Short mmCIF file of C-alpha atoms in Angstrom, two decimals:
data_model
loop_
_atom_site.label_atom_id
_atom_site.label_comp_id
_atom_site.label_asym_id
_atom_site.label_seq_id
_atom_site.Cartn_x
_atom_site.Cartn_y
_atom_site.Cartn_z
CA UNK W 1 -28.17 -41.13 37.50
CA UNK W 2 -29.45 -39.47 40.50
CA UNK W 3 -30.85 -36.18 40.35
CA UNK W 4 -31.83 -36.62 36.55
CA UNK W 5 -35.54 -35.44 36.75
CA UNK W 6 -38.24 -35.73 33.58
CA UNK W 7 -41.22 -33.44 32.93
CA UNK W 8 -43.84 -33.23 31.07
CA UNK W 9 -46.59 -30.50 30.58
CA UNK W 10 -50.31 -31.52 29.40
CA UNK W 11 -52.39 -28.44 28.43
CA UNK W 12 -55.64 -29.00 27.29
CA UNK W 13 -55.24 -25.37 25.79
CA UNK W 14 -55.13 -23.76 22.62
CA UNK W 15 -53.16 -21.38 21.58
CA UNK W 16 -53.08 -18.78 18.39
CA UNK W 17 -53.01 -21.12 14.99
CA UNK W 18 -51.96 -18.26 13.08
CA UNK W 19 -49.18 -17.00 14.93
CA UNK W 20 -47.51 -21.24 15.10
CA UNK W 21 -44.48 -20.88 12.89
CA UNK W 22 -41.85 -22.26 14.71
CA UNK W 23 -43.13 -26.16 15.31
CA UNK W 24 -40.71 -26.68 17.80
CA UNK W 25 -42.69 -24.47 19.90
CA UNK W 26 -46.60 -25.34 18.88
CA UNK W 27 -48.30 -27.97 17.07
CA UNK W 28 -51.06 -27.51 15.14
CA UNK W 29 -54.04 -30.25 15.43
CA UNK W 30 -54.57 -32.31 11.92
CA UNK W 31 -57.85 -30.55 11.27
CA UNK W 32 -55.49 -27.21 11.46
CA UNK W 33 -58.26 -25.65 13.62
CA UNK W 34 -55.88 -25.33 16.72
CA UNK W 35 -52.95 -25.47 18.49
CA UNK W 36 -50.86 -26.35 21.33
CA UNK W 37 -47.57 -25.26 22.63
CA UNK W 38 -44.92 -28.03 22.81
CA UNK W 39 -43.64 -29.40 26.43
CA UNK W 40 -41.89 -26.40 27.99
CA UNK W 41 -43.46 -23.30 26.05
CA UNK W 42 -46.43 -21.75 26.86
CA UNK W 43 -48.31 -18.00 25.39
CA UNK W 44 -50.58 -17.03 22.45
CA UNK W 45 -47.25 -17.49 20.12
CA UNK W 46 -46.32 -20.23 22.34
CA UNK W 47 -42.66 -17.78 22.88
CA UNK W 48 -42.50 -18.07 26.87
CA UNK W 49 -40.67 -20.70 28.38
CA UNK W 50 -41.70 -22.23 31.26
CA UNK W 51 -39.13 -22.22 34.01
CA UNK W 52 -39.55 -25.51 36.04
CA UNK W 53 -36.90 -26.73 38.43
CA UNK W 54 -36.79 -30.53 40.35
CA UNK W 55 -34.32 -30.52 42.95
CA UNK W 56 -33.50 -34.31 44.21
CA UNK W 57 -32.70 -33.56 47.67
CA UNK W 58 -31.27 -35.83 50.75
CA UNK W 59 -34.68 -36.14 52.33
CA UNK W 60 -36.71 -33.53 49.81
CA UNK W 61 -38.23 -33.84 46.71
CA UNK W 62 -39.30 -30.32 45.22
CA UNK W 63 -40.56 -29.01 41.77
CA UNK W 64 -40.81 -25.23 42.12
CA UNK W 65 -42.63 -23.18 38.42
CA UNK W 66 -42.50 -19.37 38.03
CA UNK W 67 -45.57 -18.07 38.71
CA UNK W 68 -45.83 -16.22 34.87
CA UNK W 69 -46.77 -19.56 33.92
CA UNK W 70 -49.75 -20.39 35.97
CA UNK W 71 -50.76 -17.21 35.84
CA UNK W 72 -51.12 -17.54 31.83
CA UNK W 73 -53.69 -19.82 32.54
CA UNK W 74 -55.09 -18.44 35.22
CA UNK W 75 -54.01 -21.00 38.12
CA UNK W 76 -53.83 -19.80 41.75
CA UNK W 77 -51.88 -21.21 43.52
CA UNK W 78 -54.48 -22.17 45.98
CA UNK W 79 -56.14 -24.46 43.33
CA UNK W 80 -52.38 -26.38 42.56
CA UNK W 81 -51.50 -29.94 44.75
CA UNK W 82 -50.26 -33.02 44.47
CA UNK W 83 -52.70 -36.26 43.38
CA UNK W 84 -53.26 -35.59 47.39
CA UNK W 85 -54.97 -32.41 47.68
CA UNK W 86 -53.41 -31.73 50.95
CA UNK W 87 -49.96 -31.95 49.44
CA UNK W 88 -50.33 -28.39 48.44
CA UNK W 89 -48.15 -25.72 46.37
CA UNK W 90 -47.14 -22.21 48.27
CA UNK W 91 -45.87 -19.10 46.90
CA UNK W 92 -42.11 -18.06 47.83
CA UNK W 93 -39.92 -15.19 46.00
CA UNK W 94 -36.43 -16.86 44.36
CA UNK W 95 -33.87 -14.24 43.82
CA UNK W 96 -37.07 -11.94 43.66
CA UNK W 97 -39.11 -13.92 41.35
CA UNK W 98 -42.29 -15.28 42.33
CA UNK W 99 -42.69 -19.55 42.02
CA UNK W 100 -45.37 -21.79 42.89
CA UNK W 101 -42.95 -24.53 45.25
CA UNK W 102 -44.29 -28.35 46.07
CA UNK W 103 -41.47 -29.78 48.46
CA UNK W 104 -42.29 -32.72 50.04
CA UNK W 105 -40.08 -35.24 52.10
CA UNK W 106 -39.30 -39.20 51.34
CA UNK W 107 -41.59 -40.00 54.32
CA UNK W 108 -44.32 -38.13 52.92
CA UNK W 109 -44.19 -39.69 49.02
CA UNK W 110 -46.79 -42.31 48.85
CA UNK W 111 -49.34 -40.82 51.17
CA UNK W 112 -49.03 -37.14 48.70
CA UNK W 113 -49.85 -39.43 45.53
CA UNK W 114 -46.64 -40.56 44.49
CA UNK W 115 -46.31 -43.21 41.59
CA UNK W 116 -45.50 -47.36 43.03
CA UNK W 117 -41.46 -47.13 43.56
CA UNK W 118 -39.65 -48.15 40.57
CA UNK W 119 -36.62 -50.13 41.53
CA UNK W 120 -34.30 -52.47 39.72
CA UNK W 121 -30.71 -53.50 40.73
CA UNK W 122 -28.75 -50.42 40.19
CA UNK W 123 -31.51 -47.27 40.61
CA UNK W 124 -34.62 -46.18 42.46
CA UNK W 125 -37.17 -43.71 41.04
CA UNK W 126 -39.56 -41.72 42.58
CA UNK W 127 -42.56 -40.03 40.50
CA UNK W 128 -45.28 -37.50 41.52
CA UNK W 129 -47.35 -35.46 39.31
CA UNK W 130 -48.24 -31.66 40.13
CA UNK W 131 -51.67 -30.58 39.16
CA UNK W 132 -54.66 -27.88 39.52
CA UNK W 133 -57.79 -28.30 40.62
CA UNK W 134 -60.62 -27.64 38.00
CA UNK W 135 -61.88 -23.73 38.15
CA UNK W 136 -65.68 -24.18 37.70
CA UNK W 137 -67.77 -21.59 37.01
CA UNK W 138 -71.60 -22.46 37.56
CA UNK W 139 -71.39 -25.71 36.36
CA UNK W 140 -68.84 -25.13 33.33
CA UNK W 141 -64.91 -25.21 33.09
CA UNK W 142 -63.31 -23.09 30.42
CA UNK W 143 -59.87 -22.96 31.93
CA UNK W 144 -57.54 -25.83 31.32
CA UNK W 145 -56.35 -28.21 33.95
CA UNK W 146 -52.64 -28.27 33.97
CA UNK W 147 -50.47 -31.43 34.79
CA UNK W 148 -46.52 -31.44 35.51
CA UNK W 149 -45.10 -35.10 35.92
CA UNK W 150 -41.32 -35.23 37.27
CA UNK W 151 -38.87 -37.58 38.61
CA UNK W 152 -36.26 -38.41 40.40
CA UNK W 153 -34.04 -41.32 40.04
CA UNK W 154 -31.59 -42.05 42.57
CA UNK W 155 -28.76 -45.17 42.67
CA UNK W 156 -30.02 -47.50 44.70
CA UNK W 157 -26.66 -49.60 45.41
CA UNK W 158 -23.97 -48.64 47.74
CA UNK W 159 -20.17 -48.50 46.37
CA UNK W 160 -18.13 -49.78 49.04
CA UNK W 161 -14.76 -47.66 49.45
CA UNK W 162 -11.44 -48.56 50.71
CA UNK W 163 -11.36 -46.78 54.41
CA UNK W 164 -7.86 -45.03 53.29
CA UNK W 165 -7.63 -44.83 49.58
CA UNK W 166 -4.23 -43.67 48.83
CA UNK W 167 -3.64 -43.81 45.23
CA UNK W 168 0.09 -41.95 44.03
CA UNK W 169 -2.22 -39.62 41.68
CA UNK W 170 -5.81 -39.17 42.89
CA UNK W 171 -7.57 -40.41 45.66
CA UNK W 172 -11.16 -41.06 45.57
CA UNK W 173 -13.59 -42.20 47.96
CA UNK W 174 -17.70 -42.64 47.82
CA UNK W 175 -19.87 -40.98 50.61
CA UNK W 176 -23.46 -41.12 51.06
CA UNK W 177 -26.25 -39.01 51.55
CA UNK W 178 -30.01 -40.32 52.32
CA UNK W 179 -30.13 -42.77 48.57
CA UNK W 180 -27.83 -41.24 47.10
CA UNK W 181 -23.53 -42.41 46.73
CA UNK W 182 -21.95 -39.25 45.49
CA UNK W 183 -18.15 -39.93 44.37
CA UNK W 184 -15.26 -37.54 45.40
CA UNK W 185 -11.83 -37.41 44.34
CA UNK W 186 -8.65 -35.04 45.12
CA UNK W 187 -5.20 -34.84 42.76
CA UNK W 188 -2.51 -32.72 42.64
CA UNK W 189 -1.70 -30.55 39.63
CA UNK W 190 1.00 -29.12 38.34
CA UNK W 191 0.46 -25.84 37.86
CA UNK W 192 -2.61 -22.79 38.98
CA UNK W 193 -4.11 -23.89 35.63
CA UNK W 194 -5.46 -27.00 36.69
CA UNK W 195 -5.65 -28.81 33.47
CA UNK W 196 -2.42 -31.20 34.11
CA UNK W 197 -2.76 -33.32 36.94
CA UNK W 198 0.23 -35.98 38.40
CA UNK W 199 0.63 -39.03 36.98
CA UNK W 200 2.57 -40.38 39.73
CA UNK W 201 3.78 -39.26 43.38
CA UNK W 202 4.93 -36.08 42.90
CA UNK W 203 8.41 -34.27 43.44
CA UNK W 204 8.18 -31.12 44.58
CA UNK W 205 10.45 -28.36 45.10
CA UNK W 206 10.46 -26.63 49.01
CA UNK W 207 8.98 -23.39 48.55
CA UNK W 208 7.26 -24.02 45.46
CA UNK W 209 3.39 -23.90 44.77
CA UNK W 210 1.01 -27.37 45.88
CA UNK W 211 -2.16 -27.08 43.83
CA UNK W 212 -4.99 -29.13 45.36
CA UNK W 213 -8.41 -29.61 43.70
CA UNK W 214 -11.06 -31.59 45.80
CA UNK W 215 -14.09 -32.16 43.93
CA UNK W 216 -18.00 -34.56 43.41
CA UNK W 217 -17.18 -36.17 40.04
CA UNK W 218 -20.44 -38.21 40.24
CA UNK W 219 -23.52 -36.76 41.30
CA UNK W 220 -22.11 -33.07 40.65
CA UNK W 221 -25.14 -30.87 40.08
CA UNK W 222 -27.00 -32.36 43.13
CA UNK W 223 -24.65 -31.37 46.12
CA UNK W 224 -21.87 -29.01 47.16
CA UNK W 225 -18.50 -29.71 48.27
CA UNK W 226 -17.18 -28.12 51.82
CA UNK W 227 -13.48 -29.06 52.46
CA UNK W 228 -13.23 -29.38 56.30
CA UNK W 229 -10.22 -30.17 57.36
CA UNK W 230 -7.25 -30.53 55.48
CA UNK W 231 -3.62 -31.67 57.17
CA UNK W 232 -0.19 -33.35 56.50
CA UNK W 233 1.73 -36.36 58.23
CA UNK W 234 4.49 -38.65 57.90
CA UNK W 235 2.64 -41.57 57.65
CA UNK W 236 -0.13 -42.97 55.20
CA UNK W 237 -2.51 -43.03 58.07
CA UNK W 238 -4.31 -40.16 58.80
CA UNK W 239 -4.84 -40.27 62.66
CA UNK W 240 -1.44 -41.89 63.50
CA UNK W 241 0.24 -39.97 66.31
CA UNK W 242 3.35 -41.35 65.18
CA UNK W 243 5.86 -38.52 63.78
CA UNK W 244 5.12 -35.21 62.81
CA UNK W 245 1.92 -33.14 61.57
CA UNK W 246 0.81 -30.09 59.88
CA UNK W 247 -2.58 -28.55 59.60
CA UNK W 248 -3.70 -26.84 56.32
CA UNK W 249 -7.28 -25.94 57.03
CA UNK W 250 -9.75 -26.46 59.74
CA UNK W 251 -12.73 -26.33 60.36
CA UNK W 252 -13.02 -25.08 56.45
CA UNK W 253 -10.94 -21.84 57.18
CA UNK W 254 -7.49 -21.28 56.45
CA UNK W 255 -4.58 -22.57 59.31
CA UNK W 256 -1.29 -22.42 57.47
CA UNK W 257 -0.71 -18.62 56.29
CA UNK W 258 0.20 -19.79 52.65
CA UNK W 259 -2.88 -21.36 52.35
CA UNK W 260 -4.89 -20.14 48.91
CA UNK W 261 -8.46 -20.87 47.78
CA UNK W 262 -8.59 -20.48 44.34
CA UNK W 263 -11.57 -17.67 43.71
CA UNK W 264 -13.26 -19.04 40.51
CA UNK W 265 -17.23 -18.72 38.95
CA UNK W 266 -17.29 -21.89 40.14
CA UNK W 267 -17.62 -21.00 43.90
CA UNK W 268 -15.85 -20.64 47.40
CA UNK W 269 -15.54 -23.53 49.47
CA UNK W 270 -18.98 -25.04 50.39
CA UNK W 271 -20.66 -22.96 46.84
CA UNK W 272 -19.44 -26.01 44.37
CA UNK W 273 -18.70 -29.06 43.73
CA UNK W 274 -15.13 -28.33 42.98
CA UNK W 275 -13.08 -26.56 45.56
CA UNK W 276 -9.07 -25.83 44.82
CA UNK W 277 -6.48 -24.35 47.02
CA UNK W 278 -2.63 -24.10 46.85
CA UNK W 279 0.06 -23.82 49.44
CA UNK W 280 3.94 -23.58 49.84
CA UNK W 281 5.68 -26.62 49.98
CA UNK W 282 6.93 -27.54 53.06
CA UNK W 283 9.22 -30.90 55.09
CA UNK W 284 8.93 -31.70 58.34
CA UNK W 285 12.59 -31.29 60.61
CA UNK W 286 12.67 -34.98 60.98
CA UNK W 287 13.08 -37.35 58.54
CA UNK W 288 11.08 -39.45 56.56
CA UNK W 289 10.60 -35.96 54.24
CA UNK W 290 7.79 -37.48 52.25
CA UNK W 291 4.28 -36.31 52.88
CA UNK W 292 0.79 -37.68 52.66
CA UNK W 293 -2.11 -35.45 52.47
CA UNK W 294 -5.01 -35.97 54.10
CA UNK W 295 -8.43 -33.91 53.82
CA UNK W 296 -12.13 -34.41 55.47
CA UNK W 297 -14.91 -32.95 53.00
CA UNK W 298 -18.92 -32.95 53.63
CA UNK W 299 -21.61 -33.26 50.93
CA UNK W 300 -24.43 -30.48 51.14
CA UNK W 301 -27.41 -30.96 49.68
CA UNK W 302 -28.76 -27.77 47.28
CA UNK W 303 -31.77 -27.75 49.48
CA UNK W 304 -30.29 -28.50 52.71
CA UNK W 305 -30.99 -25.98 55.42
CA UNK W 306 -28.09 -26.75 57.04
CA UNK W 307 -24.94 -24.18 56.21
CA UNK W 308 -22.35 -24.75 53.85
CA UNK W 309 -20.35 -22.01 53.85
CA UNK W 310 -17.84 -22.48 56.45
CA UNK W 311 -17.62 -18.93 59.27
CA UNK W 312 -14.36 -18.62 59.73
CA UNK W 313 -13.89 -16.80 63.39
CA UNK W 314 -13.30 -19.82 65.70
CA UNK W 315 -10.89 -22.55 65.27
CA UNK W 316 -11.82 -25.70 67.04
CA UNK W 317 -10.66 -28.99 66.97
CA UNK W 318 -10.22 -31.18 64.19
CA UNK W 319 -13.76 -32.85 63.94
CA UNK W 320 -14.08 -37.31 63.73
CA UNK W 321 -15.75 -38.29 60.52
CA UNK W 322 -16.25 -41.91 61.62
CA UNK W 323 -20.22 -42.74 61.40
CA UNK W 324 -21.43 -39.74 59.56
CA UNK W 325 -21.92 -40.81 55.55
CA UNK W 326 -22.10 -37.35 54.69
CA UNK W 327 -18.25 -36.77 55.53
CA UNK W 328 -15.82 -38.76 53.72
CA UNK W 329 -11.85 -38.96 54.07
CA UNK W 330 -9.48 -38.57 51.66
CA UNK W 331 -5.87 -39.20 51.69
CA UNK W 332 -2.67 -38.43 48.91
CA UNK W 333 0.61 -39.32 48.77
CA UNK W 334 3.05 -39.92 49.10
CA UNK W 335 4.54 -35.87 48.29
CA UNK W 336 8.33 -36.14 47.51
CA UNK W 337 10.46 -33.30 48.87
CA UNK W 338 12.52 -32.47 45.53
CA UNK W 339 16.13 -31.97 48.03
CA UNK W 340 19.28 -31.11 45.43
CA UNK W 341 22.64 -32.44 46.08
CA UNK W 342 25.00 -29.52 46.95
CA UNK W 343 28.35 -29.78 46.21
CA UNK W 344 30.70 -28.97 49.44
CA UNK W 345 32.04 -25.70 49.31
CA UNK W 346 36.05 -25.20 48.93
CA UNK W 347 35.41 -23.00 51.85
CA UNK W 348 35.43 -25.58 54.31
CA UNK W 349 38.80 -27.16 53.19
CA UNK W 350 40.38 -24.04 53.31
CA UNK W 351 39.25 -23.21 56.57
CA UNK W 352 41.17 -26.48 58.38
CA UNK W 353 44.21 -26.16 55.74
CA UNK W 354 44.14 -21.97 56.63
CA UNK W 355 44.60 -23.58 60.53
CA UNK W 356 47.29 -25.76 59.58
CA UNK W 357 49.45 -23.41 58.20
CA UNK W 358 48.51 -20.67 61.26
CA UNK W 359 49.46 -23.55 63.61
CA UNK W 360 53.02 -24.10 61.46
CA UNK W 361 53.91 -20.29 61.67
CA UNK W 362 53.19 -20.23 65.03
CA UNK W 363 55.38 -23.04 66.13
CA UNK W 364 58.15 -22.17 63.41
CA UNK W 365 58.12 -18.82 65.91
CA UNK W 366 58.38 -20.59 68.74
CA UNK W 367 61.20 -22.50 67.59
CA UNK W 368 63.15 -19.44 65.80
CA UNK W 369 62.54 -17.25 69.59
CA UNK W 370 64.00 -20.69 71.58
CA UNK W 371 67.13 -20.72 69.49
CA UNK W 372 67.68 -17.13 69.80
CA UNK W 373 67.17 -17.45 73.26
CA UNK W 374 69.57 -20.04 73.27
CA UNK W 375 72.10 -17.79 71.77
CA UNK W 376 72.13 -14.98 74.13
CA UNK W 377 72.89 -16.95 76.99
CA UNK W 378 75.84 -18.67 75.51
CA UNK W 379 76.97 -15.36 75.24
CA UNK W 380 75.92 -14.08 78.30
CA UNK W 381 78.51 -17.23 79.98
CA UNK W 382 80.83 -16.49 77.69
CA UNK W 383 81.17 -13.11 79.27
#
């Protein structure tokens, strides 16, 4: 699985054999004369963990330590490099704590030191060992050389995608950045809780709540998820001009005033792998009434130096995601209106039957006004 990164610590060491009680965290030689802290701890009662970090980037590989940990065993970081010595460590403040960072790109792997490329039909691996130069004093070395191999593996075969998956309950889609195929998939749900998604195309009431969730489900912990562009049509293809459409977000920011993002731990929109956001339902004036959903998303890796976070201040236009890998297209549907029959109201036979009768008095007036009319000349000639 890409991203998945394995480390291993070789002190030459020793620790405090009377204080190694928990042998989880030291082991004790056979002889019992010393000890040494297992893989990850390190301290006289082997009771501080070691903090260290691989990040599998797009184009970086990086191992970054805290700096406690070297400084235990008295390693500057001026003395710490790659099997190339001028593949070199540097000191930078996380979250204001100090680490000792390697980051290196692809291009840069084999001439740094890196392991032969270990490849077979489905994954790729990449291996590189972090070290310290020997601290001599005179011509002695007290002070134990320290060793940190990690890796990363990374798929190394492409899942082809449809170009439009529409699927009645989820649509997925793969997208790729540098080696790696990250998978991404949208559903609807049926409520804000998010645990119930729709087995089929879903009927919706107008007015009622659409609750989207966009997320990696492959590759999760090694990017970010930014929702660009998100809009509604008529018709299963996304860039037909044909009929009517509607546009829920662009550019990442909010364009219909119903729109929601759900505010979880998990992140805003371009902080997680999952994004989720919920709207009004809605029909177009002209029929068909069914709706397809369409949304643009962008993988960002956790070291890219390229922004995630979308500004929302100016709205441009809807950005084409053909040729970029890192963008990928998803479409829904189709979103049934849920449109009840209403019975005709009595109202509207009573208005034409109300006119009827109006129309009868009125003429049964006429009629009564002629004859009496008729009357009062006969007896005005009879005079």
């Amino acid at each position: 699985m890409g991203g998945l990164h394995l480390m291993s610590c070789f002190l030459s060491g020793i620790c405090n054999v009377t204080h190694c009680i928990d042998k989880t965290k030291c082991l004790i030689s056979l002889g019992k004369s010393n000890c040494k802290c297992a893989v990850g701890y390190y301290g006289d009662l082997c009771d501080k963990v070691a903090t260290i970090n691989v990040m599998c980037g797009k184009d970086y590989i990086t191992i970054m330590v805290n700096e406690d940990f070297f400084q235990y065993y008295k390693v500057p970081v001026e003395s710490l490099h790659l099997k190339n010595e001028s593949c070199r460590a540097q000191k930078e403040l996380m979250s204001d704590v100090p680490y000792y960072i390697v980051r290196i790109s692809k291009d840069r792997y084999i001439s740094c030191g890196g392991k032969p490329l270990e490849k077979n039909i489905t994954h790729i691996a990449y291996a590189l060992t972090l070290m310290s130069a020997p601290q001599v004093y005179g011509n002695i070395i007290r002070d134990p050389m320290i060793k940190i191999e990690y890796t990363c593996i990374y798929p190394y075969i492409r899942t082809i995608s449809l170009p439009y998956p529409i699927i009645p309950f989820s649509s997925e889609t793969v997208m790729r950045m540098g080696q790696l195929d990250a998978k991404v998939e949208m559903a609807l749900f049926t409520d804000h809780t998010y645990t119930e998604a729709f087995q089929s195309s879903p009927l919706i009431h107008l007015r009622d709540r659409v609750y989207v969730e966009i997320k990696v489900v492959e590759l999760e912990d090694v990017f970010h998820l930014r929702v660009n562009e998100c809009w509604a049509t008529q018709s299963p293809k996304p860039n037909q001009t044909d009929g009517s459409v509607h546009n829920l977000l662009r550019n990442g920011c909010v364009n219909d005033e119903t729109v929601t993002f759900l505010n979880t731990t998990m992140g805003a929109n371009g902080e997680a792998s999952t994004i989720r956001y919920s709207f009004d339902m809605f029909r177009f004036v002209l029929e068909p009434h069914d709706l397809y959903l369409h949304c643009t998303v962008r993988l960002c890796s956790l070291d890219d130096d390229e922004p995630c976070i979308p500004e929302c201040k100016s709205i441009t236009k809807r950005a084409a995601v053909r040729g970029d890998p890192t963008q990928g297209l998803l479409s829904y549907g189709p979103i049934r209106i849920d449109i009840p029959d209403r019975p005709q109201s009595n109202l509207l036979l009573m208005v034409p039957l109300a006119g009827i009768w109006v129309l009868g008095l009125f003429l049964l007036a006429l009629i009564t006004i002629a004859k009496a009319g008729n009357r009062r000349l006969s007896q005005l000639a009879n005079c």
